[in-house]
């Protein structure tokens, strides 16, 4: 009780050996004597522990293929940027992209979306003759998705570089049902090189705060398809309504879904 004085450890002591092992691993080198440390017991096994920790903290491969769903209406320029922000594959697995056009007033809209997407062999375009609510449109995308990890992206949003990979890894990291992302908000007709007008950082498992504020997340999220289908997808009262992301995530929270 009171105070503790820490004295420097000699270079050959335990602390010195741990420091040397960590420094070596950070440089991508093997600590001196690491090959033999398995034969030692007690304190001399620390370099082996450092090696095992370094190995286990590497990002693991994505376990599931990904589908990205986009609902589009009359914003081809922004849709082009949204599509460009989605890679063609993740760690060797092709990404399925589904664009559902909510009755945009353009002739040949399916072909126009194909042009906006460029060469993307795993693109599917669903066109509607009459508009439906955003919740209903996203739920059609969800039903059409063939992969177990599904991400949603509004047509005026775009992923940052590496964003799809980070969301996919986050969904696997702790067995979440849903993972949301912070958002940089931009003004104007283009997300490319647009300065951030502010950042929204959501609280994840926000509990009561999320019931009064949009603190759970945005439509831009990753979900486990089967679990999200159990929820009924996006809350759909049969008509358009504001804040479908907030209402749906609050409903998910109330039903015990794990939001990361």
Short mmCIF file of C-alpha atoms in Angstrom, two decimals:
data_model
loop_
_atom_site.label_atom_id
_atom_site.label_comp_id
_atom_site.label_asym_id
_atom_site.label_seq_id
_atom_site.Cartn_x
_atom_site.Cartn_y
_atom_site.Cartn_z
CA UNK A 1 0.00 0.00 0.00
CA UNK A 2 1.14 3.55 -0.61
CA UNK A 3 3.59 3.46 -3.49
CA UNK A 4 5.68 1.12 -5.58
CA UNK A 5 9.10 1.92 -7.00
CA UNK A 6 10.09 0.18 -10.20
CA UNK A 7 13.79 -0.29 -10.70
CA UNK A 8 15.39 -0.80 -14.14
CA UNK A 9 15.83 -4.41 -15.14
CA UNK A 10 19.22 -5.62 -16.37
CA UNK A 11 19.39 -6.22 -20.13
CA UNK A 12 19.57 -9.99 -19.64
CA UNK A 13 16.60 -10.15 -17.26
CA UNK A 14 13.00 -11.11 -17.97
CA UNK A 15 11.85 -7.62 -18.94
CA UNK A 16 14.83 -7.18 -21.22
CA UNK A 17 14.17 -10.51 -22.96
CA UNK A 18 10.48 -9.66 -23.44
CA UNK A 19 11.39 -6.23 -24.86
CA UNK A 20 13.91 -7.74 -27.26
CA UNK A 21 11.39 -10.35 -28.42
CA UNK A 22 8.67 -7.76 -29.04
CA UNK A 23 11.05 -5.41 -30.87
CA UNK A 24 12.19 -8.28 -33.08
CA UNK A 25 8.64 -9.29 -33.96
CA UNK A 26 7.69 -5.71 -34.80
CA UNK A 27 10.60 -5.67 -37.24
CA UNK A 28 9.46 -8.96 -38.76
CA UNK A 29 12.43 -10.83 -37.32
CA UNK A 30 12.60 -13.90 -35.13
CA UNK A 31 13.70 -13.25 -31.52
CA UNK A 32 17.09 -14.67 -30.64
CA UNK A 33 16.68 -18.11 -29.15
CA UNK A 34 13.01 -18.32 -30.09
CA UNK A 35 13.43 -21.68 -31.81
CA UNK A 36 14.69 -23.19 -28.59
CA UNK A 37 12.32 -21.53 -26.14
CA UNK A 38 9.79 -24.35 -26.39
CA UNK A 39 12.23 -26.58 -24.57
CA UNK A 40 12.43 -24.21 -21.61
CA UNK A 41 9.94 -23.86 -18.82
CA UNK A 42 8.76 -20.90 -16.77
CA UNK A 43 10.05 -17.44 -17.51
CA UNK A 44 12.07 -18.44 -20.56
CA UNK A 45 8.85 -19.32 -22.42
CA UNK A 46 7.94 -15.62 -22.82
CA UNK A 47 9.47 -15.28 -26.30
CA UNK A 48 7.28 -18.20 -27.43
CA UNK A 49 4.23 -16.42 -26.01
CA UNK A 50 5.14 -13.26 -27.93
CA UNK A 51 5.42 -15.33 -31.11
CA UNK A 52 2.03 -16.96 -30.56
CA UNK A 53 0.35 -13.63 -29.80
CA UNK A 54 1.79 -12.10 -32.96
CA UNK A 55 0.44 -15.01 -34.97
CA UNK A 56 -3.04 -15.00 -33.47
CA UNK A 57 -3.55 -11.26 -33.97
CA UNK A 58 -3.20 -11.42 -37.74
CA UNK A 59 -6.52 -10.67 -39.50
CA UNK A 60 -8.15 -13.95 -40.35
CA UNK A 61 -9.54 -14.58 -43.84
CA UNK A 62 -13.12 -13.62 -44.53
CA UNK A 63 -15.21 -16.71 -43.92
CA UNK A 64 -18.29 -15.81 -45.95
CA UNK A 65 -18.90 -14.34 -49.39
CA UNK A 66 -20.50 -10.89 -49.49
CA UNK A 67 -23.50 -9.37 -51.25
CA UNK A 68 -23.88 -5.56 -51.41
CA UNK A 69 -27.42 -4.22 -51.92
CA UNK A 70 -28.07 -0.71 -53.27
CA UNK A 71 -31.47 0.93 -53.73
CA UNK A 72 -31.34 3.54 -56.50
CA UNK A 73 -33.67 6.28 -57.67
CA UNK A 74 -32.75 8.94 -60.20
CA UNK A 75 -29.13 9.53 -59.05
CA UNK A 76 -26.93 7.85 -61.64
CA UNK A 77 -23.91 10.09 -60.98
CA UNK A 78 -23.86 9.27 -57.28
CA UNK A 79 -24.68 5.63 -58.00
CA UNK A 80 -21.59 5.45 -60.21
CA UNK A 81 -19.43 6.52 -57.25
CA UNK A 82 -21.18 4.12 -54.91
CA UNK A 83 -20.52 1.22 -57.28
CA UNK A 84 -16.91 2.27 -57.83
CA UNK A 85 -16.33 2.08 -54.06
CA UNK A 86 -17.19 -1.64 -53.99
CA UNK A 87 -14.30 -3.97 -54.89
CA UNK A 88 -14.92 -6.82 -57.30
CA UNK A 89 -13.77 -9.40 -54.78
CA UNK A 90 -12.67 -9.89 -51.19
CA UNK A 91 -9.73 -12.18 -50.56
CA UNK A 92 -10.41 -14.12 -53.74
CA UNK A 93 -14.18 -14.37 -53.31
CA UNK A 94 -16.34 -12.42 -55.80
CA UNK A 95 -18.66 -9.79 -54.38
CA UNK A 96 -22.25 -9.96 -55.56
CA UNK A 97 -23.76 -6.51 -56.14
CA UNK A 98 -27.53 -6.10 -56.44
CA UNK A 99 -28.95 -2.75 -57.54
CA UNK A 100 -32.71 -2.38 -57.29
CA UNK A 101 -33.97 0.60 -59.28
CA UNK A 102 -37.03 2.08 -57.63
CA UNK A 103 -38.82 3.19 -60.83
CA UNK A 104 -36.39 5.91 -61.97
CA UNK A 105 -37.90 8.04 -64.77
CA UNK A 106 -35.30 7.03 -67.37
CA UNK A 107 -35.68 4.89 -70.45
CA UNK A 108 -33.40 1.84 -70.55
CA UNK A 109 -32.49 2.31 -66.89
CA UNK A 110 -31.09 -1.22 -66.57
CA UNK A 111 -28.59 -0.53 -69.35
CA UNK A 112 -27.71 2.85 -67.82
CA UNK A 113 -26.95 1.21 -64.48
CA UNK A 114 -24.82 -1.37 -66.28
CA UNK A 115 -22.83 1.44 -67.88
CA UNK A 116 -22.42 3.15 -64.49
CA UNK A 117 -21.14 -0.11 -63.00
CA UNK A 118 -18.60 -0.79 -65.74
CA UNK A 119 -17.33 -4.35 -66.15
CA UNK A 120 -18.72 -6.12 -63.10
CA UNK A 121 -19.62 -9.75 -63.85
CA UNK A 122 -21.41 -10.32 -60.54
CA UNK A 123 -23.80 -7.37 -60.91
CA UNK A 124 -27.57 -7.94 -60.83
CA UNK A 125 -30.05 -5.17 -61.62
CA UNK A 126 -33.67 -5.42 -60.52
CA UNK A 127 -36.02 -2.79 -61.94
CA UNK A 128 -39.42 -1.79 -60.60
CA UNK A 129 -42.18 -0.36 -62.78
CA UNK A 130 -43.78 1.37 -59.76
CA UNK A 131 -41.95 2.82 -56.76
CA UNK A 132 -42.14 1.12 -53.37
CA UNK A 133 -40.85 2.19 -49.96
CA UNK A 134 -37.10 2.04 -49.33
CA UNK A 135 -37.64 -0.59 -46.63
CA UNK A 136 -39.58 -2.81 -49.04
CA UNK A 137 -36.95 -2.31 -51.74
CA UNK A 138 -34.08 -3.25 -49.43
CA UNK A 139 -36.00 -6.32 -48.30
CA UNK A 140 -36.34 -7.42 -51.92
CA UNK A 141 -32.57 -7.10 -52.24
CA UNK A 142 -32.13 -9.09 -49.04
CA UNK A 143 -34.37 -11.87 -50.35
CA UNK A 144 -32.49 -11.94 -53.66
CA UNK A 145 -29.01 -12.07 -52.08
CA UNK A 146 -27.23 -15.40 -52.47
CA UNK A 147 -24.53 -14.86 -49.82
CA UNK A 148 -24.74 -15.12 -46.04
CA UNK A 149 -23.13 -11.71 -45.40
CA UNK A 150 -25.17 -8.82 -46.80
CA UNK A 151 -24.24 -5.14 -46.81
CA UNK A 152 -26.55 -2.24 -47.59
CA UNK A 153 -25.53 1.02 -49.22
CA UNK A 154 -27.73 3.98 -50.14
CA UNK A 155 -27.12 5.29 -53.64
CA UNK A 156 -25.78 8.59 -52.22
CA UNK A 157 -23.20 6.80 -50.05
CA UNK A 158 -19.80 5.36 -50.91
CA UNK A 159 -17.42 3.10 -49.02
CA UNK A 160 -14.03 4.45 -48.06
CA UNK A 161 -11.05 2.43 -49.41
CA UNK A 162 -11.02 -0.89 -47.59
CA UNK A 163 -14.42 -0.21 -46.03
CA UNK A 164 -16.12 -3.34 -47.35
CA UNK A 165 -13.30 -5.50 -46.04
CA UNK A 166 -13.37 -3.83 -42.62
CA UNK A 167 -17.14 -4.31 -42.30
CA UNK A 168 -16.88 -7.97 -43.32
CA UNK A 169 -14.09 -8.60 -40.82
CA UNK A 170 -15.95 -6.74 -38.09
CA UNK A 171 -19.03 -8.92 -38.59
CA UNK A 172 -16.89 -12.01 -38.00
CA UNK A 173 -14.79 -10.56 -35.20
CA UNK A 174 -17.14 -11.23 -32.29
CA UNK A 175 -20.10 -13.05 -33.81
CA UNK A 176 -22.16 -9.89 -34.28
CA UNK A 177 -25.56 -10.07 -35.94
CA UNK A 178 -25.22 -6.55 -37.38
CA UNK A 179 -22.24 -4.21 -37.77
CA UNK A 180 -22.64 -0.49 -38.46
CA UNK A 181 -20.05 2.07 -39.51
CA UNK A 182 -19.21 5.64 -38.69
CA UNK A 183 -20.01 8.08 -41.50
CA UNK A 184 -18.25 11.08 -42.97
CA UNK A 185 -20.96 13.39 -44.27
CA UNK A 186 -20.32 15.33 -47.50
CA UNK A 187 -22.23 18.08 -49.27
CA UNK A 188 -22.63 18.31 -53.02
CA UNK A 189 -23.12 15.99 -55.96
CA UNK A 190 -19.92 13.96 -55.57
CA UNK A 191 -18.24 12.06 -52.79
CA UNK A 192 -14.90 12.00 -54.59
CA UNK A 193 -12.40 14.20 -52.73
CA UNK A 194 -15.28 16.01 -51.00
CA UNK A 195 -14.29 17.45 -47.61
CA UNK A 196 -16.05 16.00 -44.61
CA UNK A 197 -18.87 18.19 -43.30
CA UNK A 198 -18.92 16.20 -40.08
CA UNK A 199 -18.59 12.67 -38.78
CA UNK A 200 -21.36 10.57 -37.30
CA UNK A 201 -20.08 7.97 -34.84
CA UNK A 202 -22.72 5.50 -33.69
CA UNK A 203 -22.81 3.89 -30.27
CA UNK A 204 -23.40 0.26 -31.25
CA UNK A 205 -25.14 -1.37 -28.28
CA UNK A 206 -26.71 1.94 -27.30
CA UNK A 207 -29.70 0.53 -25.36
CA UNK A 208 -31.92 3.36 -24.11
CA UNK A 209 -29.99 6.10 -25.94
CA UNK A 210 -30.81 4.48 -29.24
CA UNK A 211 -34.53 4.60 -28.52
CA UNK A 212 -34.49 8.40 -28.38
CA UNK A 213 -31.70 9.27 -30.80
CA UNK A 214 -30.48 7.69 -34.02
CA UNK A 215 -27.55 6.21 -32.12
CA UNK A 216 -27.59 2.64 -33.42
CA UNK A 217 -26.33 3.19 -36.97
CA UNK A 218 -27.14 3.95 -40.58
CA UNK A 219 -28.52 1.99 -43.51
CA UNK A 220 -24.87 1.39 -44.47
CA UNK A 221 -24.40 -1.79 -42.45
CA UNK A 222 -23.42 -5.44 -42.70
CA UNK A 223 -25.78 -8.14 -41.50
CA UNK A 224 -25.96 -11.89 -41.22
CA UNK A 225 -28.62 -12.65 -43.81
CA UNK A 226 -30.39 -15.47 -41.96
CA UNK A 227 -30.59 -13.49 -38.71
CA UNK A 228 -31.78 -10.35 -40.47
CA UNK A 229 -34.49 -12.37 -42.21
CA UNK A 230 -35.60 -13.61 -38.78
CA UNK A 231 -36.09 -9.95 -37.86
CA UNK A 232 -38.17 -9.46 -41.00
CA UNK A 233 -35.48 -7.32 -42.63
CA UNK A 234 -36.01 -3.56 -42.53
CA UNK A 235 -39.14 -2.60 -40.63
CA UNK A 236 -41.83 -2.22 -43.31
CA UNK A 237 -45.20 -0.79 -42.24
CA UNK A 238 -46.39 -0.83 -45.86
CA UNK A 239 -45.55 2.80 -46.62
CA UNK A 240 -42.55 5.11 -46.76
CA UNK A 241 -41.39 6.61 -43.47
CA UNK A 242 -38.30 8.47 -42.22
CA UNK A 243 -35.36 6.90 -40.37
CA UNK A 244 -35.90 3.32 -41.49
CA UNK A 245 -32.34 2.56 -40.35
CA UNK A 246 -32.92 3.83 -36.80
CA UNK A 247 -36.32 2.15 -36.42
CA UNK A 248 -35.02 -1.18 -37.76
CA UNK A 249 -31.90 -1.17 -35.59
CA UNK A 250 -33.91 -0.19 -32.51
CA UNK A 251 -36.23 -3.12 -33.25
CA UNK A 252 -33.21 -5.42 -33.64
CA UNK A 253 -31.77 -4.21 -30.34
CA UNK A 254 -35.09 -4.82 -28.58
CA UNK A 255 -35.19 -8.38 -29.94
CA UNK A 256 -31.74 -9.19 -28.61
CA UNK A 257 -29.68 -8.79 -31.79
CA UNK A 258 -26.02 -8.01 -31.21
CA UNK A 259 -25.06 -4.74 -32.94
CA UNK A 260 -21.36 -3.97 -33.25
#
